[in-house]
Amino acid sequence: MFYVKNKTNVDKKLIIYLKGEINSLTASEVEKEILSIINDENYDQLILNLEDITYISSAGLRVVLRLKQSHKNFSIEDASSSVYDVFQMTGFTNIMDVKKSLVKIDVTGCEIIGEGYFSIVYRLDKDTIVKAYRKDTDIKEVERELGMAKKAFILGIPTAISFDIVKVNDKLGVRFEMLDSVSLRDLFRDNPDKFDELLDKYINLMKIINKTESNSNDLPNAKERWIFKLNEIKNDFEEIEFKKLSKMLNSIPNRNTFVHGDCHFKNIMSQNDDLLLIDMDTLSVGHPIFELAAGLFIPYVAFEEDSPGNCESFLGVKKELAYKIYSEGITKYLNNSDESLKDKIKIVGYIHLLWWNSVNEPDNLVRHNGVLKRLKELIKKYDDLDLGI
């Protein structure tokens, strides 16, 4: 065969890898080669991989169209930019799934400037950073995250806008233009004399997020997320405890304002003295208590409680600095130093952390038992989660 490079058929997903050009001179032979393969295969899904196709003409498009018409589950993957543009200009992207080939990036030797549970952020050069996902992530989820980031940016939330989705080794990534930027974590760590100034900017960013109303109906509801999490860990509680927690969560006022959901300082870059968010996959809408629990209490305090050294290993700062950011940050956000308000934020945080541990580290009984014990003690002290905001 001259135009078929290879084929794979795994779980009835038949992928045919083509090479060369598909034009008026070659289209007929290309089609014959494809048909000779599919006639001998047992499959439910047909994919044409066009990574090594350098050109496609109208004759080639007619071959693709006939395949689309004869296959309910048909798609194109790894089309080069020039080939993808042909599909887009001719309207093919409106009638079938066409995926563009992703630029491959090598991050070997690159500086790590941010690191989270699900992703690592590398500096590629003076002008560019890339967020690389740790696990296999569906490209639709990445596109969804970027779409949410753009919506938030339009509404006034300072968000770094990516310019393309890339491949980092065998995982997906997102490339951002970030001129002379530095993570907020590094600023806190390296400039102790500017702590108050940095904290003011940090908390102001959180307030901007939490005061901005969403005009989208497709964002998750933070309170519904927490109610789901509580139901998932229901067996950890006595019935009276569970009912009380359910009542407390349900009493939290509904709001249509943004909750970032993971607003710790490693997800924030400083560029020209402006703070920009670079991670939006946890975006939802709801009351600020969910932001304060997930963005301040959990990363800076809760993980450290049962995993001593977590602040240094994950956040990259001393425990004392992390605790100070949390404690003074909460006071500054609420304009109130009442410890009972921090306790209520802890309740919300512990519900999430108990659920997170059950999903991601179910064998970590030290954290499970420690969080559960502290949460049960707090349940006895309060009847609501009102922060007065």
mmCIF file of C-alpha atoms in Angstrom:
data_model
loop_
_atom_site.group_PDB
_atom_site.id
_atom_site.type_symbol
_atom_site.label_atom_id
_atom_site.label_comp_id
_atom_site.label_asym_id
_atom_site.label_seq_id
_atom_site.Cartn_x
_atom_site.Cartn_y
_atom_site.Cartn_z
ATOM 1 C CA MET A 1 0.000 0.000 0.000
ATOM 2 C CA PHE A 2 1.262 3.436 -0.932
ATOM 3 C CA TYR A 3 -0.918 5.817 1.042
ATOM 4 C CA VAL A 4 -1.722 3.849 4.197
ATOM 5 C CA LYS A 5 1.158 4.091 6.655
ATOM 6 C CA ASN A 6 -0.286 1.881 9.386
ATOM 7 C CA LYS A 7 -3.496 0.780 11.092
ATOM 8 C CA THR A 8 -4.565 -0.193 14.607
ATOM 9 C CA ASN A 9 -7.757 -1.757 15.897
ATOM 10 C CA VAL A 10 -8.124 -1.708 19.670
ATOM 11 C CA ASP A 11 -11.495 -2.163 21.380
ATOM 12 C CA LYS A 12 -13.140 -1.964 17.934
ATOM 13 C CA LYS A 13 -11.671 1.507 17.330
ATOM 14 C CA LEU A 14 -10.057 1.295 13.916
ATOM 15 C CA ILE A 15 -7.445 3.986 13.219
ATOM 16 C CA ILE A 16 -5.999 4.240 9.719
ATOM 17 C CA TYR A 17 -2.800 6.297 9.401
ATOM 18 C CA LEU A 18 -2.399 7.963 5.999
ATOM 19 C CA LYS A 19 0.635 9.607 4.398
ATOM 20 C CA GLY A 20 1.466 11.889 1.470
ATOM 21 C CA GLU A 21 -1.060 14.001 -0.463
ATOM 22 C CA ILE A 22 -4.696 13.308 -1.236
ATOM 23 C CA ASN A 23 -5.393 15.081 -4.533
ATOM 24 C CA SER A 24 -7.120 14.411 -7.849
ATOM 25 C CA LEU A 25 -4.351 12.011 -8.889
ATOM 26 C CA THR A 26 -4.193 9.999 -5.656
ATOM 27 C CA ALA A 27 -7.710 10.185 -4.148
ATOM 28 C CA SER A 28 -9.043 7.118 -5.956
ATOM 29 C CA GLU A 29 -6.134 4.930 -4.840
ATOM 30 C CA VAL A 30 -6.308 6.273 -1.279
ATOM 31 C CA GLU A 31 -9.982 5.361 -1.130
ATOM 32 C CA LYS A 32 -9.324 1.854 -2.480
ATOM 33 C CA GLU A 33 -6.664 1.260 0.161
ATOM 34 C CA ILE A 34 -8.954 2.460 2.951
ATOM 35 C CA LEU A 35 -11.853 0.297 1.739
ATOM 36 C CA SER A 36 -9.630 -2.779 1.465
ATOM 37 C CA ILE A 37 -8.767 -2.363 5.141
ATOM 38 C CA ILE A 38 -12.233 -1.662 6.516
ATOM 39 C CA ASN A 39 -13.721 -4.588 4.603
ATOM 40 C CA ASP A 40 -11.445 -6.935 6.567
ATOM 41 C CA GLU A 41 -11.873 -5.335 10.002
ATOM 42 C CA ASN A 42 -14.458 -5.674 12.771
ATOM 43 C CA TYR A 43 -14.918 -2.210 14.264
ATOM 44 C CA ASP A 44 -17.459 0.252 15.685
ATOM 45 C CA GLN A 45 -15.487 3.477 15.228
ATOM 46 C CA LEU A 46 -13.410 4.630 12.247
ATOM 47 C CA ILE A 47 -10.702 7.286 12.603
ATOM 48 C CA LEU A 48 -8.426 8.666 9.900
ATOM 49 C CA ASN A 49 -5.118 9.892 11.279
ATOM 50 C CA LEU A 50 -3.772 12.649 9.004
ATOM 51 C CA GLU A 51 -0.580 13.527 10.847
ATOM 52 C CA ASP A 52 1.506 12.657 7.758
ATOM 53 C CA ILE A 53 -0.889 14.122 5.167
ATOM 54 C CA THR A 54 0.638 17.313 3.790
ATOM 55 C CA TYR A 55 -2.164 18.348 1.421
ATOM 56 C CA ILE A 56 -5.801 17.522 0.699
ATOM 57 C CA SER A 57 -7.809 18.716 -2.310
ATOM 58 C CA SER A 58 -11.519 18.700 -3.129
ATOM 59 C CA ALA A 59 -11.096 15.158 -4.485
ATOM 60 C CA GLY A 60 -9.724 14.123 -1.093
ATOM 61 C CA LEU A 61 -12.578 15.842 0.679
ATOM 62 C CA ARG A 62 -15.074 13.815 -1.373
ATOM 63 C CA VAL A 63 -13.371 10.613 -0.167
ATOM 64 C CA VAL A 64 -13.701 11.805 3.429
ATOM 65 C CA LEU A 65 -17.347 12.767 2.891
ATOM 66 C CA ARG A 66 -18.241 9.325 1.530
ATOM 67 C CA LEU A 67 -16.625 7.709 4.566
ATOM 68 C CA LYS A 68 -18.570 10.027 6.840
ATOM 69 C CA GLN A 69 -21.831 9.169 5.075
ATOM 70 C CA SER A 70 -21.224 5.434 5.429
ATOM 71 C CA HIS A 71 -20.056 5.521 9.059
ATOM 72 C CA LYS A 72 -22.101 6.821 11.973
ATOM 73 C CA ASN A 73 -19.020 6.967 14.209
ATOM 74 C CA PHE A 74 -16.329 8.618 12.084
ATOM 75 C CA SER A 75 -13.708 11.257 12.843
ATOM 76 C CA ILE A 76 -10.419 12.832 11.762
ATOM 77 C CA GLU A 77 -7.459 13.238 14.104
ATOM 78 C CA ASP A 78 -4.028 14.897 14.009
ATOM 79 C CA ALA A 79 -4.720 17.088 10.976
ATOM 80 C CA SER A 80 -1.881 19.562 10.386
ATOM 81 C CA SER A 81 -2.743 23.256 10.626
ATOM 82 C CA SER A 82 -2.895 23.661 6.836
ATOM 83 C CA VAL A 83 -5.033 20.537 6.358
ATOM 84 C CA TYR A 84 -7.279 21.489 9.281
ATOM 85 C CA ASP A 85 -7.808 24.926 7.713
ATOM 86 C CA VAL A 86 -9.124 23.224 4.556
ATOM 87 C CA PHE A 87 -11.654 21.232 6.603
ATOM 88 C CA GLN A 88 -12.672 24.370 8.474
ATOM 89 C CA MET A 89 -13.019 26.621 5.412
ATOM 90 C CA THR A 90 -15.132 24.041 3.584
ATOM 91 C CA GLY A 91 -17.459 23.504 6.551
ATOM 92 C CA PHE A 92 -16.399 19.927 7.267
ATOM 93 C CA THR A 93 -15.687 20.786 10.901
ATOM 94 C CA ASN A 94 -19.408 21.527 11.281
ATOM 95 C CA ILE A 95 -20.514 18.062 10.190
ATOM 96 C CA MET A 96 -17.819 15.830 11.691
ATOM 97 C CA ASP A 97 -15.255 15.691 14.461
ATOM 98 C CA VAL A 98 -11.919 16.995 13.144
ATOM 99 C CA LYS A 99 -9.023 17.331 15.578
ATOM 100 C CA LYS A 100 -5.979 19.432 14.772
ATOM 101 C CA SER A 101 -2.510 17.994 15.275
ATOM 102 C CA LEU A 102 -0.950 19.315 18.466
ATOM 103 C CA VAL A 103 2.490 20.892 18.657
ATOM 104 C CA LYS A 104 4.868 18.643 20.596
ATOM 105 C CA ILE A 105 6.918 20.303 23.325
ATOM 106 C CA ASP A 106 9.956 18.944 25.118
ATOM 107 C CA VAL A 107 10.220 20.242 28.682
ATOM 108 C CA THR A 108 13.442 18.406 29.511
ATOM 109 C CA GLY A 109 15.604 20.724 31.597
ATOM 110 C CA CYS A 110 12.914 23.427 31.804
ATOM 111 C CA GLU A 111 12.406 25.265 35.076
ATOM 112 C CA ILE A 112 9.354 24.158 37.067
ATOM 113 C CA ILE A 113 7.616 27.317 38.255
ATOM 114 C CA GLY A 114 4.419 25.752 39.567
ATOM 115 C CA GLU A 115 3.297 22.295 40.591
ATOM 116 C CA GLY A 116 -0.084 20.952 41.634
ATOM 117 C CA TYR A 117 -1.728 17.589 42.119
ATOM 118 C CA PHE A 118 -3.035 17.473 38.548
ATOM 119 C CA SER A 119 -0.500 19.551 36.598
ATOM 120 C CA ILE A 120 3.009 21.014 36.437
ATOM 121 C CA VAL A 121 3.862 24.459 35.033
ATOM 122 C CA TYR A 122 7.157 24.854 33.168
ATOM 123 C CA ARG A 123 8.899 27.949 31.866
ATOM 124 C CA LEU A 124 9.875 27.247 28.258
ATOM 125 C CA ASP A 125 11.641 30.542 27.657
ATOM 126 C CA LYS A 126 11.548 34.197 28.680
ATOM 127 C CA ASP A 127 8.154 34.706 27.028
ATOM 128 C CA THR A 128 6.366 31.370 27.376
ATOM 129 C CA ILE A 129 5.130 28.914 30.000
ATOM 130 C CA VAL A 130 3.307 25.613 29.576
ATOM 131 C CA LYS A 131 0.916 23.860 31.931
ATOM 132 C CA ALA A 132 1.345 20.084 31.538
ATOM 133 C CA TYR A 133 -1.360 17.762 32.853
ATOM 134 C CA ARG A 134 -0.045 14.884 34.950
ATOM 135 C CA LYS A 135 -2.737 12.388 33.976
ATOM 136 C CA ASP A 136 -4.448 11.434 30.735
ATOM 137 C CA THR A 137 -6.939 14.224 30.134
ATOM 138 C CA ASP A 138 -9.541 14.345 27.393
ATOM 139 C CA ILE A 139 -8.928 17.239 25.039
ATOM 140 C CA LYS A 140 -12.576 18.252 25.374
ATOM 141 C CA GLU A 141 -11.991 18.842 29.094
ATOM 142 C CA VAL A 142 -8.984 21.035 28.295
ATOM 143 C CA GLU A 143 -10.996 22.964 25.710
ATOM 144 C CA ARG A 144 -13.783 23.362 28.272
ATOM 145 C CA GLU A 145 -11.334 24.766 30.837
ATOM 146 C CA LEU A 146 -9.935 27.238 28.318
ATOM 147 C CA GLY A 147 -13.437 28.258 27.310
ATOM 148 C CA MET A 148 -14.295 28.999 30.940
ATOM 149 C CA ALA A 149 -11.082 30.991 31.322
ATOM 150 C CA LYS A 150 -11.985 33.156 28.341
ATOM 151 C CA LYS A 151 -15.496 33.745 29.681
ATOM 152 C CA ALA A 152 -14.072 34.746 33.070
ATOM 153 C CA PHE A 153 -11.541 37.047 31.404
ATOM 154 C CA ILE A 154 -14.265 38.833 29.425
ATOM 155 C CA LEU A 155 -16.174 39.398 32.670
ATOM 156 C CA GLY A 156 -13.164 41.071 34.280
ATOM 157 C CA ILE A 157 -11.358 38.265 36.128
ATOM 158 C CA PRO A 158 -7.614 38.581 35.424
ATOM 159 C CA THR A 159 -6.874 35.292 33.712
ATOM 160 C CA ALA A 160 -3.937 34.273 31.563
ATOM 161 C CA ILE A 161 -5.265 33.362 28.109
ATOM 162 C CA SER A 162 -3.589 30.470 26.339
ATOM 163 C CA PHE A 163 -2.724 30.518 22.654
ATOM 164 C CA ASP A 164 -2.744 26.759 22.003
ATOM 165 C CA ILE A 165 -3.156 23.244 23.325
ATOM 166 C CA VAL A 166 0.037 21.207 23.019
ATOM 167 C CA LYS A 167 1.448 17.751 23.660
ATOM 168 C CA VAL A 168 4.015 17.471 26.460
ATOM 169 C CA ASN A 169 5.536 14.029 26.100
ATOM 170 C CA ASP A 170 2.446 11.799 25.973
ATOM 171 C CA LYS A 171 0.175 14.136 27.954
ATOM 172 C CA LEU A 172 -1.801 17.236 27.022
ATOM 173 C CA GLY A 173 -0.657 20.713 27.935
ATOM 174 C CA VAL A 174 -1.569 24.368 27.467
ATOM 175 C CA ARG A 175 0.878 27.033 26.330
ATOM 176 C CA PHE A 176 0.624 30.594 27.649
ATOM 177 C CA GLU A 177 2.420 33.779 26.727
ATOM 178 C CA MET A 178 3.681 35.133 30.039
ATOM 179 C CA LEU A 179 6.347 37.786 29.580
ATOM 180 C CA ASP A 180 8.746 38.067 32.524
ATOM 181 C CA SER A 181 6.240 36.481 34.869
ATOM 182 C CA VAL A 182 6.859 34.896 38.255
ATOM 183 C CA SER A 183 4.578 32.799 40.450
ATOM 184 C CA LEU A 184 2.929 34.438 43.449
ATOM 185 C CA ARG A 185 4.426 31.625 45.532
ATOM 186 C CA ASP A 186 7.932 32.743 44.605
ATOM 187 C CA LEU A 187 7.103 36.337 45.454
ATOM 188 C CA PHE A 188 5.856 35.383 48.926
ATOM 189 C CA ARG A 189 8.814 33.101 49.521
ATOM 190 C CA ASP A 190 11.534 35.446 48.302
ATOM 191 C CA ASN A 191 10.185 38.786 49.537
ATOM 192 C CA PRO A 192 9.221 38.496 53.217
ATOM 193 C CA ASP A 193 9.431 42.280 53.560
ATOM 194 C CA LYS A 194 6.574 42.627 51.050
ATOM 195 C CA PHE A 195 4.228 40.170 52.778
ATOM 196 C CA ASP A 196 1.480 42.701 53.553
ATOM 197 C CA GLU A 197 1.567 44.184 50.052
ATOM 198 C CA LEU A 198 1.408 40.755 48.402
ATOM 199 C CA LEU A 199 -1.374 39.559 50.704
ATOM 200 C CA ASP A 200 -3.436 42.660 49.886
ATOM 201 C CA LYS A 201 -3.121 41.942 46.157
ATOM 202 C CA TYR A 202 -3.856 38.244 46.673
ATOM 203 C CA ILE A 203 -7.009 38.771 48.717
ATOM 204 C CA ASN A 204 -8.160 41.519 46.367
ATOM 205 C CA LEU A 205 -7.900 39.040 43.487
ATOM 206 C CA MET A 206 -10.044 36.543 45.388
ATOM 207 C CA LYS A 207 -12.635 39.207 46.092
ATOM 208 C CA ILE A 208 -12.764 40.172 42.417
ATOM 209 C CA ILE A 209 -13.408 36.527 41.538
ATOM 210 C CA ASN A 210 -16.079 36.096 44.194
ATOM 211 C CA LYS A 211 -17.910 39.317 43.326
ATOM 212 C CA THR A 212 -18.034 38.707 39.579
ATOM 213 C CA GLU A 213 -21.356 37.315 38.399
ATOM 214 C CA SER A 214 -21.363 34.549 35.823
ATOM 215 C CA ASN A 215 -23.494 34.882 32.703
ATOM 216 C CA SER A 216 -23.099 31.184 31.905
ATOM 217 C CA ASN A 217 -25.512 28.392 32.737
ATOM 218 C CA ASP A 218 -23.008 25.586 32.187
ATOM 219 C CA LEU A 219 -20.814 26.136 35.257
ATOM 220 C CA PRO A 220 -21.093 23.705 38.193
ATOM 221 C CA ASN A 221 -22.752 24.878 41.392
ATOM 222 C CA ALA A 222 -20.292 24.815 44.295
ATOM 223 C CA LYS A 223 -22.923 24.026 46.922
ATOM 224 C CA GLU A 224 -24.260 21.134 44.873
ATOM 225 C CA ARG A 225 -20.705 19.837 44.552
ATOM 226 C CA TRP A 226 -20.258 19.878 48.336
ATOM 227 C CA ILE A 227 -23.619 18.208 48.953
ATOM 228 C CA PHE A 228 -22.572 15.470 46.533
ATOM 229 C CA LYS A 229 -19.241 15.064 48.361
ATOM 230 C CA LEU A 230 -20.986 14.836 51.725
ATOM 231 C CA ASN A 231 -23.333 12.152 50.428
ATOM 232 C CA GLU A 232 -20.343 10.193 49.129
ATOM 233 C CA ILE A 233 -18.815 10.060 52.651
ATOM 234 C CA LYS A 234 -22.111 9.633 54.488
ATOM 235 C CA ASN A 235 -21.036 6.379 56.136
ATOM 236 C CA ASP A 236 -18.336 8.198 58.114
ATOM 237 C CA PHE A 237 -20.963 9.920 60.266
ATOM 238 C CA GLU A 238 -23.675 9.110 62.741
ATOM 239 C CA GLU A 239 -27.093 9.847 61.298
ATOM 240 C CA ILE A 240 -27.564 12.905 63.500
ATOM 241 C CA GLU A 241 -24.171 14.279 62.407
ATOM 242 C CA PHE A 242 -24.900 13.721 58.740
ATOM 243 C CA LYS A 243 -28.303 15.400 58.949
ATOM 244 C CA LYS A 244 -26.807 18.377 60.746
ATOM 245 C CA LEU A 245 -24.046 18.792 58.146
ATOM 246 C CA SER A 246 -26.592 18.481 55.337
ATOM 247 C CA LYS A 247 -28.748 21.168 56.917
ATOM 248 C CA MET A 248 -25.739 23.444 57.386
ATOM 249 C CA LEU A 249 -24.627 23.085 53.751
ATOM 250 C CA ASN A 250 -28.132 23.575 52.407
ATOM 251 C CA SER A 251 -28.521 26.774 54.423
ATOM 252 C CA ILE A 252 -25.568 28.430 52.638
ATOM 253 C CA PRO A 253 -27.050 31.171 50.402
ATOM 254 C CA ASN A 254 -27.017 30.539 46.655
ATOM 255 C CA ARG A 255 -24.981 32.980 44.576
ATOM 256 C CA ASN A 256 -24.249 33.273 40.883
ATOM 257 C CA THR A 257 -20.725 34.570 41.459
ATOM 258 C CA PHE A 258 -17.510 32.796 40.541
ATOM 259 C CA VAL A 259 -15.675 30.403 42.832
ATOM 260 C CA HIS A 260 -12.231 29.483 41.515
ATOM 261 C CA GLY A 261 -11.965 26.463 43.795
ATOM 262 C CA ASP A 262 -8.172 26.114 43.881
ATOM 263 C CA CYS A 263 -6.918 29.660 44.319
ATOM 264 C CA HIS A 264 -3.602 28.970 46.056
ATOM 265 C CA PHE A 265 -0.517 30.971 45.162
ATOM 266 C CA LYS A 266 0.961 28.349 42.808
ATOM 267 C CA ASN A 267 -1.964 28.854 40.437
ATOM 268 C CA ILE A 268 -1.315 32.592 40.200
ATOM 269 C CA MET A 269 1.339 34.397 38.163
ATOM 270 C CA SER A 270 2.526 37.971 38.579
ATOM 271 C CA GLN A 271 3.167 39.877 35.363
ATOM 272 C CA ASN A 272 3.981 43.571 35.410
ATOM 273 C CA ASP A 273 2.665 43.679 39.001
ATOM 274 C CA ASP A 274 -0.690 42.217 37.889
ATOM 275 C CA LEU A 275 -1.875 38.862 39.249
ATOM 276 C CA LEU A 276 -3.193 36.376 36.671
ATOM 277 C CA LEU A 277 -4.848 32.995 37.210
ATOM 278 C CA ILE A 278 -3.463 30.132 35.128
ATOM 279 C CA ASP A 279 -5.680 27.241 36.267
ATOM 280 C CA MET A 280 -9.447 27.316 35.747
ATOM 281 C CA ASP A 281 -10.522 23.656 35.684
ATOM 282 C CA THR A 282 -12.190 23.906 39.121
ATOM 283 C CA LEU A 283 -14.288 26.985 38.297
ATOM 284 C CA SER A 284 -17.860 27.016 39.613
ATOM 285 C CA VAL A 285 -20.425 29.456 40.994
ATOM 286 C CA GLY A 286 -21.485 29.891 44.595
ATOM 287 C CA HIS A 287 -20.864 31.467 47.986
ATOM 288 C CA PRO A 288 -17.337 32.685 48.923
ATOM 289 C CA ILE A 289 -17.149 30.206 51.821
ATOM 290 C CA PHE A 290 -16.273 27.517 49.269
ATOM 291 C CA GLU A 291 -13.423 29.670 47.963
ATOM 292 C CA LEU A 292 -12.041 30.338 51.413
ATOM 293 C CA ALA A 293 -12.207 26.652 52.314
ATOM 294 C CA ALA A 294 -10.725 25.272 49.089
ATOM 295 C CA GLY A 295 -8.376 28.115 48.209
ATOM 296 C CA LEU A 296 -6.967 29.098 51.602
ATOM 297 C CA PHE A 297 -7.660 26.601 54.376
ATOM 298 C CA ILE A 298 -7.077 23.299 52.560
ATOM 299 C CA PRO A 299 -3.793 24.043 50.729
ATOM 300 C CA TYR A 300 -2.127 26.134 53.427
ATOM 301 C CA VAL A 301 -3.271 24.312 56.575
ATOM 302 C CA ALA A 302 -5.444 21.202 56.228
ATOM 303 C CA PHE A 303 -3.024 19.004 54.285
ATOM 304 C CA GLU A 304 -0.178 19.863 56.657
ATOM 305 C CA GLU A 305 -2.158 18.796 59.743
ATOM 306 C CA ASP A 306 -1.909 15.068 58.974
ATOM 307 C CA SER A 307 1.048 15.173 56.574
ATOM 308 C CA PRO A 308 3.822 17.155 58.324
ATOM 309 C CA GLY A 309 6.128 18.683 55.745
ATOM 310 C CA ASN A 310 3.405 19.038 53.093
ATOM 311 C CA CYS A 311 3.795 22.820 52.993
ATOM 312 C CA GLU A 312 7.439 22.451 52.006
ATOM 313 C CA SER A 313 7.022 19.449 49.687
ATOM 314 C CA PHE A 314 3.922 20.666 47.844
ATOM 315 C CA LEU A 315 3.764 24.420 48.326
ATOM 316 C CA GLY A 316 7.510 24.967 48.521
ATOM 317 C CA VAL A 317 7.373 27.243 51.576
ATOM 318 C CA LYS A 318 7.783 26.899 55.307
ATOM 319 C CA LYS A 319 4.721 25.928 57.314
ATOM 320 C CA GLU A 320 4.871 29.210 59.223
ATOM 321 C CA LEU A 321 4.496 31.248 56.019
ATOM 322 C CA ALA A 322 1.644 29.087 54.745
ATOM 323 C CA TYR A 323 -0.238 29.360 58.040
ATOM 324 C CA LYS A 324 0.308 33.122 58.117
ATOM 325 C CA ILE A 325 -1.109 33.537 54.601
ATOM 326 C CA TYR A 326 -4.181 31.526 55.615
ATOM 327 C CA SER A 327 -4.804 33.173 58.975
ATOM 328 C CA GLU A 328 -4.218 36.781 57.963
ATOM 329 C CA GLY A 329 -5.793 36.212 54.570
ATOM 330 C CA ILE A 330 -9.087 35.024 56.090
ATOM 331 C CA THR A 331 -9.120 37.994 58.492
ATOM 332 C CA LYS A 332 -8.423 40.428 55.676
ATOM 333 C CA TYR A 333 -11.063 38.891 53.392
ATOM 334 C CA LEU A 334 -13.796 38.898 56.055
ATOM 335 C CA ASN A 335 -12.566 42.080 57.766
ATOM 336 C CA ASN A 336 -13.147 40.105 60.939
ATOM 337 C CA SER A 337 -10.791 38.110 63.188
ATOM 338 C CA ASP A 338 -13.507 36.052 64.927
ATOM 339 C CA GLU A 339 -12.140 32.496 65.289
ATOM 340 C CA SER A 340 -15.638 31.025 64.948
ATOM 341 C CA LEU A 341 -15.708 32.176 61.321
ATOM 342 C CA LYS A 342 -12.492 30.279 60.645
ATOM 343 C CA ASP A 343 -14.033 27.208 62.285
ATOM 344 C CA LYS A 344 -16.986 27.356 59.909
ATOM 345 C CA ILE A 345 -14.637 27.602 56.941
ATOM 346 C CA LYS A 346 -12.801 24.574 58.331
ATOM 347 C CA ILE A 347 -16.037 22.568 58.389
ATOM 348 C CA VAL A 348 -16.548 23.181 54.685
ATOM 349 C CA GLY A 349 -12.889 22.442 54.021
ATOM 350 C CA TYR A 350 -12.866 19.192 55.979
ATOM 351 C CA ILE A 351 -15.910 17.875 54.087
ATOM 352 C CA HIS A 352 -14.035 18.362 50.829
ATOM 353 C CA LEU A 353 -10.761 16.939 52.154
ATOM 354 C CA LEU A 354 -12.452 13.855 53.610
ATOM 355 C CA TRP A 355 -14.099 13.191 50.249
ATOM 356 C CA TRP A 356 -10.884 13.961 48.336
ATOM 357 C CA ASN A 357 -8.932 11.537 50.486
ATOM 358 C CA SER A 358 -11.527 8.785 49.926
ATOM 359 C CA VAL A 359 -11.169 9.201 46.149
ATOM 360 C CA ASN A 360 -7.456 9.869 45.715
ATOM 361 C CA GLU A 361 -5.727 8.300 48.733
ATOM 362 C CA PRO A 362 -8.191 5.825 50.279
ATOM 363 C CA ASP A 363 -5.414 3.977 52.113
ATOM 364 C CA ASN A 364 -4.294 7.127 53.932
ATOM 365 C CA LEU A 365 -6.061 6.336 57.192
ATOM 366 C CA VAL A 366 -3.972 8.850 59.150
ATOM 367 C CA ARG A 367 -5.466 11.742 57.194
ATOM 368 C CA HIS A 368 -8.925 10.171 57.091
ATOM 369 C CA ASN A 369 -9.075 9.642 60.842
ATOM 370 C CA GLY A 370 -7.489 12.993 61.673
ATOM 371 C CA VAL A 371 -9.833 15.008 59.444
ATOM 372 C CA LEU A 372 -12.889 13.078 60.601
ATOM 373 C CA LYS A 373 -12.028 13.604 64.271
ATOM 374 C CA ARG A 374 -11.557 17.347 63.885
ATOM 375 C CA LEU A 375 -14.694 17.683 61.771
ATOM 376 C CA LYS A 376 -16.834 15.844 64.315
ATOM 377 C CA GLU A 377 -15.549 18.127 67.069
ATOM 378 C CA LEU A 378 -16.513 21.205 65.052
ATOM 379 C CA ILE A 379 -19.984 19.841 64.262
ATOM 380 C CA LYS A 380 -20.797 19.930 67.982
ATOM 381 C CA LYS A 381 -19.916 23.620 68.254
ATOM 382 C CA TYR A 382 -21.974 25.193 65.451
ATOM 383 C CA ASP A 383 -25.443 25.087 63.955
ATOM 384 C CA ASP A 384 -24.837 27.134 60.809
ATOM 385 C CA LEU A 385 -22.130 28.218 58.381
ATOM 386 C CA ASP A 386 -22.986 31.914 58.303
ATOM 387 C CA LEU A 387 -19.921 34.129 57.733
ATOM 388 C CA GLY A 388 -21.824 37.387 57.782
ATOM 389 C CA ILE A 389 -21.044 38.117 54.112
#
